[in-house]
Amino acid sequence: EPEVTQTPSHQVTQMGQEVILRCVPISNHLYFYWYRQILGQKVEFLVSFYNNEISEKSEIFDDQFSVERPDGSNFTLKIRSTKLEDSAMYFCASSSTGGQWNSPLHFGNGTRLTVT
Amino acid sequence: AQKITQTQPGMFVQEKEAVTLDCTYDTSDPSYGLFWYKQPSSGEMIFLIYQGSYDQQNATEGRYSLNFQKARKSANLVISASQLGDSAMYFCAMRVFGDTDKLIFGTGTRLQVFP
């Protein structure tokens, strides 16, 4: 069964450094998302992306965050200057439809980001 | 505003027994989907089951079923014949038709299955 793949599985970085989290969504999916989950807490929406542009972003997704689909397969989340509070599990997800209520998001296994 | 509420932070169930995980939701949109995801200790998010707001029948997927009560705005997950491998965090989530397509999650219920 097709799946969303994320790399790396774990990233350790120093405060103030830039990180890029990578995702390969399911190949025929058109809608892409990033979520984050601080340890033991709720899964929070960051951003949705369709047709090469952001369709929605949350308050968390401030100027230090950016997303890109540099080619036909990859979808990346960049954090420009990491803070301690950015430590979390970051999930990429994709969906075959958007603006619809009847299709699930398929999630990758996540990247655990640790900022020291 | 849309909201998902899971009031059970933790649940215990004995192996082979059934368990119900509660979920209530709030939306004024008539078109929405309700989803359950499982998150084992390894961290991945696994899609389990879906129920659409216009579906007349309760959804079932193997040992998982969704007890959908639209008037009460509840979408409880029922796991029958629990197995040790069912021990995990379970999230209820909602997706609403309209100008936003994101999935909104509840806070989750940690299920522990004991022998």
mmCIF file of C-alpha atoms in Angstrom:
data_model
loop_
_atom_site.group_PDB
_atom_site.id
_atom_site.type_symbol
_atom_site.label_atom_id
_atom_site.label_comp_id
_atom_site.label_asym_id
_atom_site.label_seq_id
_atom_site.Cartn_x
_atom_site.Cartn_y
_atom_site.Cartn_z
ATOM 1 C CA GLU A 1 0.000 0.000 0.000
ATOM 2 C CA PRO A 2 1.351 3.472 -0.877
ATOM 3 C CA GLU A 3 2.628 5.445 2.067
ATOM 4 C CA VAL A 4 3.937 8.843 3.077
ATOM 5 C CA THR A 5 7.643 8.750 3.897
ATOM 6 C CA GLN A 6 9.469 11.225 6.088
ATOM 7 C CA THR A 7 13.158 11.779 6.624
ATOM 8 C CA PRO A 8 14.993 11.917 8.897
ATOM 9 C CA SER A 9 13.193 10.001 11.615
ATOM 10 C CA HIS A 10 15.061 11.969 14.269
ATOM 11 C CA GLN A 11 16.860 15.282 13.990
ATOM 12 C CA VAL A 12 18.873 16.980 16.712
ATOM 13 C CA THR A 13 19.823 20.600 16.196
ATOM 14 C CA GLN A 14 21.107 23.527 18.168
ATOM 15 C CA MET A 15 18.966 26.519 18.958
ATOM 16 C CA GLY A 16 19.158 29.103 16.184
ATOM 17 C CA GLN A 17 20.037 26.611 13.461
ATOM 18 C CA GLU A 18 17.968 25.987 10.360
ATOM 19 C CA VAL A 19 16.386 22.596 9.784
ATOM 20 C CA ILE A 20 14.630 21.094 6.798
ATOM 21 C CA LEU A 21 12.224 18.233 7.307
ATOM 22 C CA ARG A 22 11.505 16.181 4.232
ATOM 23 C CA CYS A 23 8.461 14.290 3.092
ATOM 24 C CA VAL A 24 7.466 12.266 0.067
ATOM 25 C CA PRO A 25 3.649 12.218 -0.116
ATOM 26 C CA ILE A 26 1.648 9.480 -1.794
ATOM 27 C CA SER A 27 2.214 9.895 -5.509
ATOM 28 C CA ASN A 28 -1.306 10.650 -6.755
ATOM 29 C CA HIS A 29 -2.221 12.899 -3.832
ATOM 30 C CA LEU A 30 -2.670 16.594 -4.396
ATOM 31 C CA TYR A 31 -3.060 18.054 -0.925
ATOM 32 C CA PHE A 32 -0.255 18.185 1.595
ATOM 33 C CA TYR A 33 -0.076 19.079 5.248
ATOM 34 C CA TRP A 34 2.294 19.505 8.146
ATOM 35 C CA TYR A 35 1.239 18.870 11.720
ATOM 36 C CA ARG A 36 3.217 18.843 14.918
ATOM 37 C CA GLN A 37 2.805 17.068 18.238
ATOM 38 C CA ILE A 38 4.671 18.228 21.299
ATOM 39 C CA LEU A 39 5.426 15.189 23.447
ATOM 40 C CA GLY A 40 2.271 13.764 24.958
ATOM 41 C CA GLN A 41 0.112 16.575 23.692
ATOM 42 C CA LYS A 42 -2.417 17.326 21.010
ATOM 43 C CA VAL A 43 -1.747 17.001 17.290
ATOM 44 C CA GLU A 44 -1.656 20.577 15.981
ATOM 45 C CA PHE A 45 -2.216 21.753 12.425
ATOM 46 C CA LEU A 46 0.560 23.870 10.951
ATOM 47 C CA VAL A 47 -0.105 24.335 7.242
ATOM 48 C CA SER A 48 -1.897 22.955 4.207
ATOM 49 C CA PHE A 49 -0.545 23.173 0.668
ATOM 50 C CA TYR A 50 -2.196 22.725 -2.705
ATOM 51 C CA ASN A 51 -1.310 23.662 -6.263
ATOM 52 C CA ASN A 52 2.081 24.969 -5.179
ATOM 53 C CA GLU A 53 0.783 27.401 -2.648
ATOM 54 C CA ILE A 54 -0.272 27.526 0.978
ATOM 55 C CA SER A 55 -4.038 27.126 1.298
ATOM 56 C CA GLU A 56 -4.202 27.605 5.050
ATOM 57 C CA LYS A 57 -1.809 28.120 7.944
ATOM 58 C CA SER A 58 -2.208 28.233 11.693
ATOM 59 C CA GLU A 59 -0.997 30.823 14.166
ATOM 60 C CA ILE A 60 1.914 28.535 14.961
ATOM 61 C CA PHE A 61 3.139 28.798 11.359
ATOM 62 C CA ASP A 62 4.894 32.138 11.704
ATOM 63 C CA ASP A 63 7.642 33.718 9.626
ATOM 64 C CA GLN A 64 10.250 31.237 10.774
ATOM 65 C CA PHE A 65 8.407 28.424 9.002
ATOM 66 C CA SER A 66 8.176 27.833 5.284
ATOM 67 C CA VAL A 67 7.093 25.004 3.021
ATOM 68 C CA GLU A 68 8.117 24.056 -0.452
ATOM 69 C CA ARG A 69 7.463 21.449 -3.081
ATOM 70 C CA PRO A 70 10.758 21.687 -4.937
ATOM 71 C CA ASP A 71 9.965 18.942 -7.431
ATOM 72 C CA GLY A 72 7.154 16.551 -8.271
ATOM 73 C CA SER A 73 7.673 14.299 -5.294
ATOM 74 C CA ASN A 74 9.133 16.066 -2.262
ATOM 75 C CA PHE A 75 7.415 18.354 0.224
ATOM 76 C CA THR A 76 9.582 20.132 2.770
ATOM 77 C CA LEU A 77 9.128 22.096 5.976
ATOM 78 C CA LYS A 78 11.880 24.549 6.832
ATOM 79 C CA ILE A 79 12.360 26.115 10.241
ATOM 80 C CA ARG A 80 14.725 29.035 9.811
ATOM 81 C CA SER A 81 15.966 29.636 13.332
ATOM 82 C CA THR A 82 14.941 26.886 15.703
ATOM 83 C CA LYS A 83 13.854 27.543 19.264
ATOM 84 C CA LEU A 84 13.702 25.151 22.199
ATOM 85 C CA GLU A 85 9.906 25.134 21.957
ATOM 86 C CA ASP A 86 10.079 23.817 18.391
ATOM 87 C CA SER A 87 11.059 20.431 19.834
ATOM 88 C CA ALA A 88 8.231 18.125 18.770
ATOM 89 C CA MET A 89 7.218 15.343 16.439
ATOM 90 C CA TYR A 90 6.473 16.740 12.992
ATOM 91 C CA PHE A 91 4.076 14.831 10.789
ATOM 92 C CA CYS A 92 3.632 15.199 7.079
ATOM 93 C CA ALA A 93 0.297 14.101 5.627
ATOM 94 C CA SER A 94 -1.296 13.921 2.231
ATOM 95 C CA SER A 95 -4.795 13.517 0.890
ATOM 96 C CA SER A 96 -6.268 12.738 -2.480
ATOM 97 C CA THR A 97 -8.880 15.453 -2.085
ATOM 98 C CA GLY A 98 -9.114 18.691 -0.225
ATOM 99 C CA GLY A 99 -12.024 20.844 0.814
ATOM 100 C CA GLN A 100 -13.890 17.574 1.157
ATOM 101 C CA TRP A 101 -14.910 15.823 4.279
ATOM 102 C CA ASN A 102 -14.858 12.238 3.225
ATOM 103 C CA SER A 103 -11.248 11.340 2.693
ATOM 104 C CA PRO A 104 -8.673 10.665 5.361
ATOM 105 C CA LEU A 105 -5.279 12.235 5.636
ATOM 106 C CA HIS A 106 -2.496 9.693 5.368
ATOM 107 C CA PHE A 107 0.358 10.437 7.732
ATOM 108 C CA GLY A 108 4.041 9.681 7.577
ATOM 109 C CA ASN A 109 5.861 8.169 10.540
ATOM 110 C CA GLY A 110 7.014 11.588 11.689
ATOM 111 C CA THR A 111 10.305 13.342 12.318
ATOM 112 C CA ARG A 112 11.206 13.849 15.949
ATOM 113 C CA LEU A 113 12.944 17.209 16.190
ATOM 114 C CA THR A 114 15.011 17.926 19.283
ATOM 115 C CA VAL A 115 16.351 21.449 19.738
ATOM 116 C CA THR A 116 19.129 21.787 22.309
ATOM 117 C CA ALA B 1 -15.776 27.000 15.273
ATOM 118 C CA GLN B 2 -15.137 23.299 14.986
ATOM 119 C CA LYS B 3 -14.068 21.311 18.008
ATOM 120 C CA ILE B 4 -13.415 17.702 18.974
ATOM 121 C CA THR B 5 -13.640 16.590 22.596
ATOM 122 C CA GLN B 6 -12.282 13.375 24.054
ATOM 123 C CA THR B 7 -13.024 13.267 27.765
ATOM 124 C CA GLN B 8 -11.218 10.030 28.632
ATOM 125 C CA PRO B 9 -7.495 10.632 29.080
ATOM 126 C CA GLY B 10 -6.962 6.928 29.754
ATOM 127 C CA MET B 11 -8.853 3.656 29.516
ATOM 128 C CA PHE B 12 -8.074 0.105 30.578
ATOM 129 C CA VAL B 13 -9.551 -3.031 29.072
ATOM 130 C CA GLN B 14 -8.883 -6.707 29.484
ATOM 131 C CA GLU B 15 -7.773 -8.705 26.492
ATOM 132 C CA LYS B 16 -10.682 -10.085 24.419
ATOM 133 C CA GLU B 17 -13.140 -7.603 25.900
ATOM 134 C CA ALA B 18 -14.771 -4.743 24.000
ATOM 135 C CA VAL B 19 -14.045 -1.107 24.785
ATOM 136 C CA THR B 20 -15.665 2.181 23.783
ATOM 137 C CA LEU B 21 -13.656 5.358 23.361
ATOM 138 C CA ASP B 22 -15.738 8.510 23.514
ATOM 139 C CA CYS B 23 -15.687 11.410 21.104
ATOM 140 C CA THR B 24 -17.991 14.385 20.789
ATOM 141 C CA TYR B 25 -17.748 17.069 18.170
ATOM 142 C CA ASP B 26 -19.057 20.503 17.471
ATOM 143 C CA THR B 27 -19.657 22.052 14.080
ATOM 144 C CA SER B 28 -22.412 24.025 12.439
ATOM 145 C CA ASP B 29 -21.561 22.676 8.996
ATOM 146 C CA PRO B 30 -23.866 19.915 7.745
ATOM 147 C CA SER B 31 -21.104 18.241 5.744
ATOM 148 C CA TYR B 32 -18.254 16.740 7.712
ATOM 149 C CA GLY B 33 -16.267 13.581 8.210
ATOM 150 C CA LEU B 34 -15.183 11.968 11.439
ATOM 151 C CA PHE B 35 -12.016 9.901 11.645
ATOM 152 C CA TRP B 36 -10.212 7.806 14.196
ATOM 153 C CA TYR B 37 -6.460 7.396 14.237
ATOM 154 C CA LYS B 38 -4.264 5.093 16.309
ATOM 155 C CA GLN B 39 -0.859 6.199 17.536
ATOM 156 C CA PRO B 40 1.245 3.349 18.981
ATOM 157 C CA SER B 41 4.236 4.081 21.190
ATOM 158 C CA SER B 42 6.413 4.066 18.074
ATOM 159 C CA GLY B 43 4.723 7.340 17.121
ATOM 160 C CA GLU B 44 3.142 6.846 13.718
ATOM 161 C CA MET B 45 -0.445 7.898 13.012
ATOM 162 C CA ILE B 46 -2.538 5.081 11.590
ATOM 163 C CA PHE B 47 -5.934 5.762 10.033
ATOM 164 C CA LEU B 48 -8.557 3.364 11.395
ATOM 165 C CA ILE B 49 -12.069 4.312 10.363
ATOM 166 C CA TYR B 50 -14.182 7.052 8.789
ATOM 167 C CA GLN B 51 -17.808 8.173 9.177
ATOM 168 C CA GLY B 52 -19.444 10.768 6.953
ATOM 169 C CA SER B 53 -22.142 13.087 8.229
ATOM 170 C CA TYR B 54 -24.622 11.824 5.636
ATOM 171 C CA ASP B 55 -23.896 8.148 6.150
ATOM 172 C CA GLN B 56 -26.953 6.278 7.333
ATOM 173 C CA GLN B 57 -25.076 3.261 8.606
ATOM 174 C CA ASN B 58 -22.411 3.147 11.276
ATOM 175 C CA ALA B 59 -18.970 2.512 9.825
ATOM 176 C CA THR B 60 -17.191 -0.772 10.498
ATOM 177 C CA GLU B 61 -13.657 -1.912 9.714
ATOM 178 C CA GLY B 62 -12.805 -5.322 11.076
ATOM 179 C CA ARG B 63 -12.778 -5.100 14.864
ATOM 180 C CA TYR B 64 -13.390 -1.354 14.770
ATOM 181 C CA SER B 65 -16.827 0.188 14.574
ATOM 182 C CA LEU B 66 -18.003 3.730 14.951
ATOM 183 C CA ASN B 67 -21.106 4.439 17.008
ATOM 184 C CA PHE B 68 -22.344 7.565 15.253
ATOM 185 C CA GLN B 69 -25.117 9.487 16.998
ATOM 186 C CA LYS B 70 -25.654 12.617 14.965
ATOM 187 C CA ALA B 71 -28.219 14.271 17.216
ATOM 188 C CA ARG B 72 -25.852 13.913 20.164
ATOM 189 C CA LYS B 73 -22.866 14.885 18.042
ATOM 190 C CA SER B 74 -20.962 11.853 19.169
ATOM 191 C CA ALA B 75 -18.758 9.431 17.244
ATOM 192 C CA ASN B 76 -17.519 6.810 19.657
ATOM 193 C CA LEU B 77 -15.023 4.169 18.593
ATOM 194 C CA VAL B 78 -15.785 0.609 19.623
ATOM 195 C CA ILE B 79 -12.988 -1.936 19.574
ATOM 196 C CA SER B 80 -14.217 -5.494 19.893
ATOM 197 C CA ALA B 81 -12.132 -8.424 21.133
ATOM 198 C CA SER B 82 -9.264 -6.225 22.336
ATOM 199 C CA GLN B 83 -5.730 -7.411 21.720
ATOM 200 C CA LEU B 84 -2.507 -6.467 23.479
ATOM 201 C CA GLY B 85 -1.426 -4.733 20.285
ATOM 202 C CA ASP B 86 -4.356 -2.347 20.602
ATOM 203 C CA SER B 87 -2.556 -0.549 23.429
ATOM 204 C CA ALA B 88 -1.956 2.909 21.992
ATOM 205 C CA MET B 89 -3.146 6.486 21.913
ATOM 206 C CA TYR B 90 -6.383 6.967 19.960
ATOM 207 C CA PHE B 91 -7.340 10.271 18.365
ATOM 208 C CA CYS B 92 -10.727 11.340 17.116
ATOM 209 C CA ALA B 93 -10.594 13.917 14.321
ATOM 210 C CA MET B 94 -12.943 15.889 12.105
ATOM 211 C CA ARG B 95 -12.728 17.344 8.644
ATOM 212 C CA VAL B 96 -15.316 19.900 7.537
ATOM 213 C CA PHE B 97 -16.362 20.733 4.005
ATOM 214 C CA GLY B 98 -15.842 24.355 3.169
ATOM 215 C CA ASP B 99 -13.053 26.850 3.076
ATOM 216 C CA THR B 100 -10.766 24.850 5.290
ATOM 217 C CA ASP B 101 -9.681 21.310 4.618
ATOM 218 C CA LYS B 102 -7.565 20.582 7.632
ATOM 219 C CA LEU B 103 -8.141 17.759 10.075
ATOM 220 C CA ILE B 104 -8.924 18.875 13.623
ATOM 221 C CA PHE B 105 -7.853 16.506 16.386
ATOM 222 C CA GLY B 106 -9.090 15.796 19.881
ATOM 223 C CA THR B 107 -6.674 15.414 22.776
ATOM 224 C CA GLY B 108 -6.620 11.648 22.551
ATOM 225 C CA THR B 109 -7.346 8.661 24.793
ATOM 226 C CA ARG B 110 -4.600 6.313 25.911
ATOM 227 C CA LEU B 111 -5.857 2.741 25.828
ATOM 228 C CA GLN B 112 -4.081 0.017 27.735
ATOM 229 C CA VAL B 113 -5.010 -3.605 27.161
ATOM 230 C CA PHE B 114 -4.003 -6.015 29.907
ATOM 231 C CA PRO B 115 -3.872 -9.820 29.787
#
